[in-house]
Amino acid sequence: MIGLLAALAAIAVAVAFMRDLLVVAMLSSIFSFACCALFVLFDAPDVAFTEACIGAGVSTVLTLAALRLTGRQERRSGRPATAIAAMVATVCGLALVYGSLDLPRFGDPRAPANGHVAPHYLTRSEGEIGIPNVVTSVLGSYRGYDTLGETVVVFTAALGVLLLIGGAQARPGKRGEAPARADRDVVLRAIATLFVPMTLFLAPYVQFHGAYSPGGGFQAGAILGGALILYGLVFGVERLNRLVPEAVLRVIATLGVLTYGGTGLVTLALGKGFLDYDAFGTRPVGQQIGLTVIELGVFMTVGAVMTLLFQRFAGRGEA
Amino acid sequence: MKDLVGLFPYWAVALLMMTGLYIVIAQGNLVKKLIGLGIFQVSVFVLYIAMGVVSGGTPPILETGFVTYSNPLPSVLILTAIVVGVATLAVGLALAVRIRESFGTVEEDELLPLTEPEAPADAEPHA
Amino acid sequence: MSVLDHAPVLVVVLPLLTAPIIALLRSARVAGVATFVVAALDAALAFVLFARTLDGSVISYAMGGWAPPIGIEYRIDLLSAVMACLTSFSAALVAWFLPVSIAPEVTPGDRPRLFAAFLLCLAGLTGMVVTGDLFNVFVFLEISSLATYVLIAAGAGRDRRALTAAFDYLILGAVGATFVVIGIAFLYVVTGTLNMADLGNRLPLAGKRAGVVGASFLFVGLALKTAMMPLHRWLPNAYTFAPAAVTTFLAMTATKVALYLMIRLAVLVFGTPDEIGRINFATVLPPIGLVMLIAGSALAVVSADLKRLLAFSSIANLGLMLVALGLGGAAGIAAALVNLINHAVIKGGMFATVAGIVHRRGSSRMDSLAGLSREMPFAFVFLMIGGMGLIGVPLTAGFVSKLLVVKTAFDLGQTMIAAGVLLSSLISVVYVWRIVEACMIAKPAKPGRRHDVHPIFAAPMALLGVGTLALGIEGGPLLDVATRIAAALTGGAS
């Protein structure tokens, strides 16, 4: 753990001082991966999974796609903001240290955070929801409303990018301007031909096995998006657009949100509260039905949006 | 003093968070600010997960033979936060791209004179 | 259970789920109408909530059927209901003229998506005011924030500085949101719960230092959203360069919701407002508020753009609300709430009028307003009514709000504050006079014909303008509601 934390600190400092933004993007990706390792170490495999797919994966791809349009080098000039920034950071840091003095020591099982609500999830979810992955239970059922909000956030991001890049301001890349197709390279073509279908199979597995192991809608959607993005990177974004047209993705993303929210409305119609899966049957079966449906909604939206975001950024012509 | 050793992980994370925050405020390149924001946020996630660790525990996936589990709630919250983070990043990058196209630069120092608030309206140059 | 029993959820879920559908629509016209219908329905739902909580009862709705703190709880008391009414009524009013107002700036193909973003912003803001779970607040904060960045950037059609304004707000907003998350982390770790009412019960027993640090991080994060100095820098640019209709909506809701959260957290989580820290409220707010009050008014005087002038005036008024909060106690909260509602009405009316002016004339710069009083008399009248409200002329809502703060300050012996408020009123006379001067006295380059605002702006302008006067003439009911809320918050805390 100490080694990882030290490495993270080194990377963060390097990011602060490097000017080549391509390198910075890669460093931040490594930072995310190192955090993944920490998450695994800290008994949070679901988070590690998601951070790997979305934090290290999709974020880096989007950053690189944007850098292609905004420029690779940072131009540095003397900035007075540096002093203010250092001061703010130091003050906040000291505040954090001060506040931490009251915190339970690392790993303490008697910490209040580990009492009260958490034990209920750990002990009662078996009977109430009946799936081993407690994180999925909490995410999908106990705190399912937050997850609906989260799915809407993903959708909102897509909405925002669609409004900002594309539509009437569409500047479709002219021939030769889009990211170069890499499929003339034998090695890349071979790897892509191998990995894309494998990853496409991995996605549904992660989706449905998320109840029994780390996984679930978000990770599966990100993996599906990742597979499609890989295809787009190697074979060209035009082919990706032909394979999964943007219009289709928009509809799927919408359907995902509506599936999730619609489940809630259905439970209302069935006489129960919003997102109360007991409306679907006695526990734990009813809960599992509800969970499966909403996870599908999440999968649809996340997968469609990740691909959509890549398509928009990659398809944009040079200024 | 020995007691404080148990706080060391939190302090290390606090350092990471502050580095990220520093990048956001001090750096002038808009994309770099976004990357710094990402570092800041991921460090906060590490803080949360660190708070949920139970020594001697195992990931919160119920399995016969295990009794002590780590706290599932921070995982749930952070899953949400990660997704929110990438959503913000996407919108931020889209804005950066548009700014580059409109103003020709994404460096804050160069943008300042171009975005003088009291100057008259300045519509986008149409392609 | 009837539909109305689910009003607590539907008031948020309705705009939340209809937005994606609207985004898919082809016809901008249908999308525009649909947006208004949804917003109007939402306002009706909010009103139902208001009617049900007027007697002081609290509605508790457990999401997913899981009782709090295991599950997420929607907890609606009179304050939440009033705020929900504020967000939804503002949305309905703006949705009425949004399609027409936005037309010159956004192409028809993009408009359905913009309307969807508008509804998502509404859903996010409303979600923040009705929930009883702290992390849920964060999620909906992010929904509304993301939608806001996009809405502001839509102004790029008229002025490309909307893009940088939106980006600055994004960075600041994301940092603020992360601070909120850090604050929640500290509070969760020492109490084990995310439910706000539950937190209130458990925090006094938990570690003091973590509680204070957690509260402070939360406070700073929210301060950013409230445009509290020195974190106010995003507001003037965002208000100026966003489309006028968007500015109207934001001016009426966004900062107010953040202020609501401060009040709510102070009371629910930290005990009485005086308690959470003589550190946070009583010592910090009045000075900052006073600075905002005076500086905001002064900066308004020198602005070259009408929207910018009004934005600085908003900062000044936010300072007033913070001063009121800082005065503490039930009287302080009541004064802040009265100011909140009144300001929303006054500013909303003024920005709606500006939207009408910009739509007709293409610019809101002060030097382009010459001849307005002759060419757009209807608009000019409502600008003046709003101006009177901002100064605090008797018979307007502004008078009631300012009087309340001055009186509360006097009662508590804070004569400096009372003097500050009066000084700011004097300065507002100057900038309102500038508006008069620009519209009525300045000679236009060439005389224009009389061409008043597009009729669609008439209803919102009139409603809000009349409201400004009505709340000034008959300020009793609002004060009554505010006092009741304040008493419930401080008396029966958690």
mmCIF file of N, CA and C in Angstrom, chain A residues 88 92, chain B residues 18 21 40, chain C residues 174-184 214 216-218 220-221:
data_model
loop_
_atom_site.group_PDB
_atom_site.id
_atom_site.type_symbol
_atom_site.label_atom_id
_atom_site.label_comp_id
_atom_site.label_asym_id
_atom_site.label_seq_id
_atom_site.Cartn_x
_atom_site.Cartn_y
_atom_site.Cartn_z
ATOM 1 N N VAL A 88 -4.155 27.789 -1.199
ATOM 2 C CA VAL A 88 -5.449 27.127 -1.020
ATOM 3 C C VAL A 88 -5.246 25.652 -0.745
ATOM 4 N N CYS A 92 -6.391 23.713 2.701
ATOM 5 C CA CYS A 92 -7.331 22.589 2.663
ATOM 6 C C CYS A 92 -6.681 21.320 3.164
ATOM 7 N N MET B 18 -4.705 17.356 -2.666
ATOM 8 C CA MET B 18 -4.268 18.740 -2.755
ATOM 9 C C MET B 18 -3.442 18.989 -4.003
ATOM 10 N N LEU B 21 -5.959 19.464 -6.667
ATOM 11 C CA LEU B 21 -6.594 20.769 -6.545
ATOM 12 C C LEU B 21 -5.654 21.866 -7.023
ATOM 13 N N PHE B 40 -7.864 15.033 -8.570
ATOM 14 C CA PHE B 40 -8.472 15.474 -7.315
ATOM 15 C C PHE B 40 -9.620 14.532 -6.933
ATOM 16 N N ALA C 174 -17.429 21.866 -10.320
ATOM 17 C CA ALA C 174 -16.942 20.519 -10.041
ATOM 18 C C ALA C 174 -16.096 20.509 -8.775
ATOM 19 N N VAL C 175 -15.272 21.534 -8.595
ATOM 20 C CA VAL C 175 -14.484 21.601 -7.363
ATOM 21 C C VAL C 175 -15.417 21.719 -6.166
ATOM 22 N N GLY C 176 -16.421 22.579 -6.296
ATOM 23 C CA GLY C 176 -17.389 22.726 -5.209
ATOM 24 C C GLY C 176 -18.090 21.427 -4.899
ATOM 25 N N ALA C 177 -18.507 20.720 -5.935
ATOM 26 C CA ALA C 177 -19.195 19.450 -5.718
ATOM 27 C C ALA C 177 -18.272 18.460 -5.037
ATOM 28 N N THR C 178 -16.991 18.457 -5.422
ATOM 29 C CA THR C 178 -16.051 17.535 -4.775
ATOM 30 C C THR C 178 -15.867 17.904 -3.311
ATOM 31 N N PHE C 179 -15.859 19.200 -3.017
ATOM 32 C CA PHE C 179 -15.791 19.609 -1.618
ATOM 33 C C PHE C 179 -16.997 19.085 -0.851
ATOM 34 N N VAL C 180 -18.155 19.152 -1.489
ATOM 35 C CA VAL C 180 -19.356 18.624 -0.849
ATOM 36 C C VAL C 180 -19.171 17.146 -0.551
ATOM 37 N N VAL C 181 -18.622 16.409 -1.517
ATOM 38 C CA VAL C 181 -18.398 14.980 -1.312
ATOM 39 C C VAL C 181 -17.440 14.736 -0.158
ATOM 40 N N ILE C 182 -16.384 15.545 -0.075
ATOM 41 C CA ILE C 182 -15.435 15.400 1.031
ATOM 42 C C ILE C 182 -16.144 15.640 2.357
ATOM 43 N N GLY C 183 -16.977 16.686 2.379
ATOM 44 C CA GLY C 183 -17.721 16.981 3.595
ATOM 45 C C GLY C 183 -18.601 15.814 3.996
ATOM 46 N N ILE C 184 -19.296 15.236 3.006
ATOM 47 C CA ILE C 184 -20.159 14.095 3.300
ATOM 48 C C ILE C 184 -19.331 12.943 3.850
ATOM 49 N N GLY C 214 -15.937 18.493 8.345
ATOM 50 C CA GLY C 214 -16.941 18.076 7.371
ATOM 51 C C GLY C 214 -17.904 19.199 7.063
ATOM 52 N N SER C 216 -17.375 22.344 7.361
ATOM 53 C CA SER C 216 -16.711 23.424 6.642
ATOM 54 C C SER C 216 -16.557 23.107 5.171
ATOM 55 N N PHE C 217 -16.168 21.873 4.863
ATOM 56 C CA PHE C 217 -16.043 21.531 3.450
ATOM 57 C C PHE C 217 -17.396 21.625 2.750
ATOM 58 N N LEU C 218 -18.432 21.147 3.406
ATOM 59 C CA LEU C 218 -19.776 21.258 2.837
ATOM 60 C C LEU C 218 -20.128 22.719 2.619
ATOM 61 N N VAL C 220 -18.153 25.322 2.236
ATOM 62 C CA VAL C 220 -17.420 25.958 1.132
ATOM 63 C C VAL C 220 -17.992 25.508 -0.202
ATOM 64 N N GLY C 221 -18.286 24.216 -0.318
ATOM 65 C CA GLY C 221 -18.858 23.727 -1.567
ATOM 66 C C GLY C 221 -20.153 24.429 -1.896
#
